[in-house]
Amino acid sequence: MFTLITALIRQFILPTWTNDTTPDKSHFYRRCFTSAYLQKKSTVKNIWIGSGCIMLAFPNPLFVIPAIFFVIFLSFSILDES
């Protein structure tokens, strides 16, 4: 039932270009499927996991809040298109 609803949403509501998942580094959506972008996403995931462990080890708001802002900045910097 859930897959039927998902298929109907993909067919009738979402734009047709979301069905194409072939990697293309110049396309704004399909660049997410390139191997370079997937590697960057994996790097960002590992940074978040590591920083989350550090924040759990030192649960001081004066440390956690700036660390979150720094990791957000770092994530956007890594995933930038340029």
Short mmCIF file of N, CA and C in Angstrom, two decimals:
data_model
loop_
_atom_site.label_atom_id
_atom_site.label_comp_id
_atom_site.label_asym_id
_atom_site.label_seq_id
_atom_site.Cartn_x
_atom_site.Cartn_y
_atom_site.Cartn_z
N MET A 1 0.82 -1.20 0.00
CA MET A 1 0.00 0.00 0.00
C MET A 1 0.87 1.26 0.00
N PHE A 2 1.90 1.23 0.86
CA PHE A 2 2.78 2.40 0.94
C PHE A 2 3.52 2.63 -0.37
N THR A 3 3.97 1.56 -1.01
CA THR A 3 4.69 1.71 -2.28
C THR A 3 3.76 2.20 -3.38
N LEU A 4 2.50 1.83 -3.33
CA LEU A 4 1.54 2.32 -4.31
C LEU A 4 1.34 3.82 -4.15
N ILE A 5 1.20 4.27 -2.93
CA ILE A 5 1.02 5.70 -2.67
C ILE A 5 2.27 6.46 -3.10
N THR A 6 3.44 5.92 -2.78
CA THR A 6 4.69 6.57 -3.18
C THR A 6 4.81 6.64 -4.70
N ALA A 7 4.43 5.58 -5.39
CA ALA A 7 4.48 5.58 -6.85
C ALA A 7 3.52 6.60 -7.43
N LEU A 8 2.33 6.71 -6.86
CA LEU A 8 1.37 7.71 -7.35
C LEU A 8 1.87 9.13 -7.12
N ILE A 9 2.48 9.36 -5.98
CA ILE A 9 3.03 10.69 -5.70
C ILE A 9 4.14 11.01 -6.70
N ARG A 10 5.04 10.04 -6.93
CA ARG A 10 6.13 10.26 -7.88
C ARG A 10 5.61 10.51 -9.29
N GLN A 11 4.53 9.85 -9.67
CA GLN A 11 4.03 9.97 -11.03
C GLN A 11 3.24 11.24 -11.26
N PHE A 12 2.39 11.62 -10.31
CA PHE A 12 1.46 12.71 -10.57
C PHE A 12 1.83 14.04 -9.92
N ILE A 13 2.57 14.02 -8.84
CA ILE A 13 2.84 15.27 -8.12
C ILE A 13 4.24 15.81 -8.39
N LEU A 14 5.23 14.93 -8.34
CA LEU A 14 6.61 15.38 -8.54
C LEU A 14 6.90 15.65 -10.00
N PRO A 15 7.85 16.54 -10.28
CA PRO A 15 8.22 16.80 -11.68
C PRO A 15 8.86 15.55 -12.31
N THR A 16 8.84 15.48 -13.62
CA THR A 16 9.34 14.29 -14.31
C THR A 16 10.85 14.14 -14.20
N TRP A 17 11.59 15.25 -14.04
CA TRP A 17 13.05 15.14 -13.98
C TRP A 17 13.52 14.46 -12.70
N THR A 18 12.65 14.30 -11.69
CA THR A 18 13.08 13.61 -10.47
C THR A 18 13.14 12.10 -10.66
N ASN A 19 12.57 11.58 -11.74
CA ASN A 19 12.62 10.14 -12.01
C ASN A 19 13.96 9.72 -12.61
N ASP A 20 14.69 10.66 -13.19
CA ASP A 20 15.97 10.36 -13.82
C ASP A 20 17.08 10.42 -12.77
N THR A 21 17.72 9.29 -12.52
CA THR A 21 18.77 9.24 -11.51
C THR A 21 20.14 8.95 -12.11
N THR A 22 20.31 9.21 -13.41
CA THR A 22 21.63 9.03 -14.00
C THR A 22 22.54 10.17 -13.56
N PRO A 23 23.77 9.88 -13.17
CA PRO A 23 24.67 10.93 -12.69
C PRO A 23 25.04 11.91 -13.79
N ASP A 24 24.96 13.19 -13.48
CA ASP A 24 25.36 14.25 -14.40
C ASP A 24 25.87 15.41 -13.57
N LYS A 25 27.15 15.72 -13.67
CA LYS A 25 27.72 16.73 -12.78
C LYS A 25 27.29 18.15 -13.10
N SER A 26 26.69 18.38 -14.25
CA SER A 26 26.25 19.73 -14.59
C SER A 26 24.77 19.97 -14.28
N HIS A 27 24.01 18.94 -13.98
CA HIS A 27 22.59 19.08 -13.66
C HIS A 27 22.42 19.34 -12.17
N PHE A 28 21.52 20.23 -11.81
CA PHE A 28 21.38 20.64 -10.42
C PHE A 28 20.86 19.53 -9.52
N TYR A 29 20.10 18.59 -10.04
CA TYR A 29 19.56 17.50 -9.23
C TYR A 29 20.37 16.22 -9.37
N ARG A 30 20.72 15.89 -10.59
CA ARG A 30 21.41 14.62 -10.83
C ARG A 30 22.86 14.64 -10.39
N ARG A 31 23.41 15.80 -10.02
CA ARG A 31 24.77 15.81 -9.51
C ARG A 31 24.86 15.11 -8.16
N CYS A 32 23.72 14.96 -7.49
CA CYS A 32 23.69 14.24 -6.21
C CYS A 32 23.96 12.75 -6.38
N PHE A 33 23.95 12.25 -7.60
CA PHE A 33 24.17 10.83 -7.85
C PHE A 33 25.58 10.54 -8.36
N THR A 34 26.42 11.57 -8.52
CA THR A 34 27.79 11.32 -8.97
C THR A 34 28.61 10.75 -7.83
N SER A 35 29.67 10.04 -8.18
CA SER A 35 30.50 9.40 -7.16
C SER A 35 31.23 10.44 -6.31
N ALA A 36 31.62 11.56 -6.91
CA ALA A 36 32.32 12.60 -6.14
C ALA A 36 31.39 13.20 -5.08
N TYR A 37 30.14 13.45 -5.45
CA TYR A 37 29.19 14.02 -4.50
C TYR A 37 28.85 13.03 -3.40
N LEU A 38 28.70 11.75 -3.76
CA LEU A 38 28.42 10.73 -2.75
C LEU A 38 29.58 10.60 -1.77
N GLN A 39 30.82 10.76 -2.26
CA GLN A 39 31.98 10.73 -1.37
C GLN A 39 31.97 11.94 -0.44
N LYS A 40 31.61 13.11 -0.96
CA LYS A 40 31.51 14.30 -0.11
C LYS A 40 30.44 14.12 0.95
N LYS A 41 29.30 13.53 0.56
CA LYS A 41 28.23 13.28 1.52
C LYS A 41 28.67 12.31 2.61
N SER A 42 29.44 11.33 2.24
CA SER A 42 29.96 10.38 3.23
C SER A 42 30.93 11.07 4.19
N THR A 43 31.74 11.96 3.66
CA THR A 43 32.67 12.73 4.51
C THR A 43 31.90 13.59 5.50
N VAL A 44 30.86 14.27 5.03
CA VAL A 44 30.05 15.11 5.91
C VAL A 44 29.36 14.27 6.97
N LYS A 45 28.87 13.10 6.60
CA LYS A 45 28.24 12.21 7.57
C LYS A 45 29.22 11.81 8.66
N ASN A 46 30.44 11.48 8.26
CA ASN A 46 31.45 11.09 9.25
C ASN A 46 31.84 12.25 10.16
N ILE A 47 31.89 13.45 9.61
CA ILE A 47 32.18 14.64 10.43
C ILE A 47 31.08 14.85 11.46
N TRP A 48 29.81 14.70 11.04
CA TRP A 48 28.69 14.87 11.97
C TRP A 48 28.70 13.81 13.06
N ILE A 49 29.02 12.57 12.68
CA ILE A 49 29.07 11.50 13.69
C ILE A 49 30.19 11.78 14.69
N GLY A 50 31.36 12.16 14.20
CA GLY A 50 32.48 12.46 15.09
C GLY A 50 32.21 13.64 15.99
N SER A 51 31.67 14.71 15.43
CA SER A 51 31.39 15.89 16.25
C SER A 51 30.25 15.62 17.23
N GLY A 52 29.30 14.78 16.83
CA GLY A 52 28.23 14.41 17.76
C GLY A 52 28.76 13.64 18.95
N CYS A 53 29.70 12.74 18.70
CA CYS A 53 30.32 12.00 19.81
C CYS A 53 31.09 12.93 20.74
N ILE A 54 31.80 13.88 20.15
CA ILE A 54 32.54 14.85 20.98
C ILE A 54 31.57 15.70 21.79
N MET A 55 30.46 16.11 21.18
CA MET A 55 29.48 16.92 21.90
C MET A 55 28.80 16.12 23.01
N LEU A 56 28.63 14.82 22.81
CA LEU A 56 28.08 14.00 23.89
C LEU A 56 29.09 13.82 25.02
N ALA A 57 30.37 13.83 24.68
CA ALA A 57 31.40 13.68 25.70
C ALA A 57 31.54 14.96 26.54
N PHE A 58 31.32 16.11 25.90
CA PHE A 58 31.42 17.40 26.59
C PHE A 58 30.10 18.16 26.42
N PRO A 59 29.08 17.84 27.22
CA PRO A 59 27.75 18.42 27.00
C PRO A 59 27.57 19.82 27.60
N ASN A 60 28.51 20.66 27.37
CA ASN A 60 28.45 22.04 27.83
C ASN A 60 27.87 22.91 26.71
N PRO A 61 26.79 23.65 26.97
CA PRO A 61 26.20 24.48 25.90
C PRO A 61 27.18 25.50 25.33
N LEU A 62 28.13 25.95 26.14
CA LEU A 62 29.12 26.89 25.62
C LEU A 62 30.08 26.23 24.63
N PHE A 63 30.14 24.93 24.63
CA PHE A 63 30.93 24.20 23.65
C PHE A 63 30.06 23.67 22.51
N VAL A 64 28.87 23.18 22.84
CA VAL A 64 28.03 22.50 21.86
C VAL A 64 27.50 23.46 20.80
N ILE A 65 27.01 24.61 21.21
CA ILE A 65 26.39 25.54 20.25
C ILE A 65 27.39 26.04 19.22
N PRO A 66 28.58 26.53 19.62
CA PRO A 66 29.55 26.92 18.58
C PRO A 66 30.02 25.74 17.73
N ALA A 67 30.11 24.56 18.32
CA ALA A 67 30.52 23.39 17.55
C ALA A 67 29.48 23.05 16.48
N ILE A 68 28.21 23.16 16.82
CA ILE A 68 27.15 22.90 15.83
C ILE A 68 27.24 23.91 14.69
N PHE A 69 27.41 25.18 15.02
CA PHE A 69 27.52 26.20 13.96
C PHE A 69 28.74 25.95 13.09
N PHE A 70 29.87 25.56 13.69
CA PHE A 70 31.07 25.29 12.91
C PHE A 70 30.87 24.08 12.00
N VAL A 71 30.24 23.03 12.50
CA VAL A 71 30.04 21.84 11.68
C VAL A 71 29.04 22.12 10.55
N ILE A 72 28.03 22.94 10.80
CA ILE A 72 27.11 23.34 9.73
C ILE A 72 27.87 24.09 8.65
N PHE A 73 28.71 25.05 9.05
CA PHE A 73 29.52 25.80 8.08
C PHE A 73 30.44 24.86 7.30
N LEU A 74 31.07 23.93 8.00
CA LEU A 74 31.97 22.98 7.36
C LEU A 74 31.22 22.08 6.37
N SER A 75 30.02 21.65 6.75
CA SER A 75 29.21 20.81 5.87
C SER A 75 28.83 21.54 4.58
N PHE A 76 28.37 22.78 4.71
CA PHE A 76 28.03 23.54 3.52
C PHE A 76 29.26 23.81 2.66
N SER A 77 30.40 24.02 3.30
CA SER A 77 31.63 24.28 2.55
C SER A 77 32.05 23.04 1.76
N ILE A 78 31.93 21.88 2.35
CA ILE A 78 32.31 20.65 1.67
C ILE A 78 31.35 20.32 0.53
N LEU A 79 30.06 20.49 0.76
CA LEU A 79 29.07 20.13 -0.26
C LEU A 79 28.83 21.19 -1.31
N ASP A 80 29.57 22.29 -1.25
CA ASP A 80 29.41 23.34 -2.24
C ASP A 80 29.77 22.83 -3.63
N GLU A 81 29.12 23.36 -4.64
CA GLU A 81 29.30 22.87 -6.00
C GLU A 81 30.66 23.21 -6.58
N SER A 82 31.28 24.25 -6.13
CA SER A 82 32.54 24.66 -6.77
C SER A 82 33.72 23.86 -6.39
#
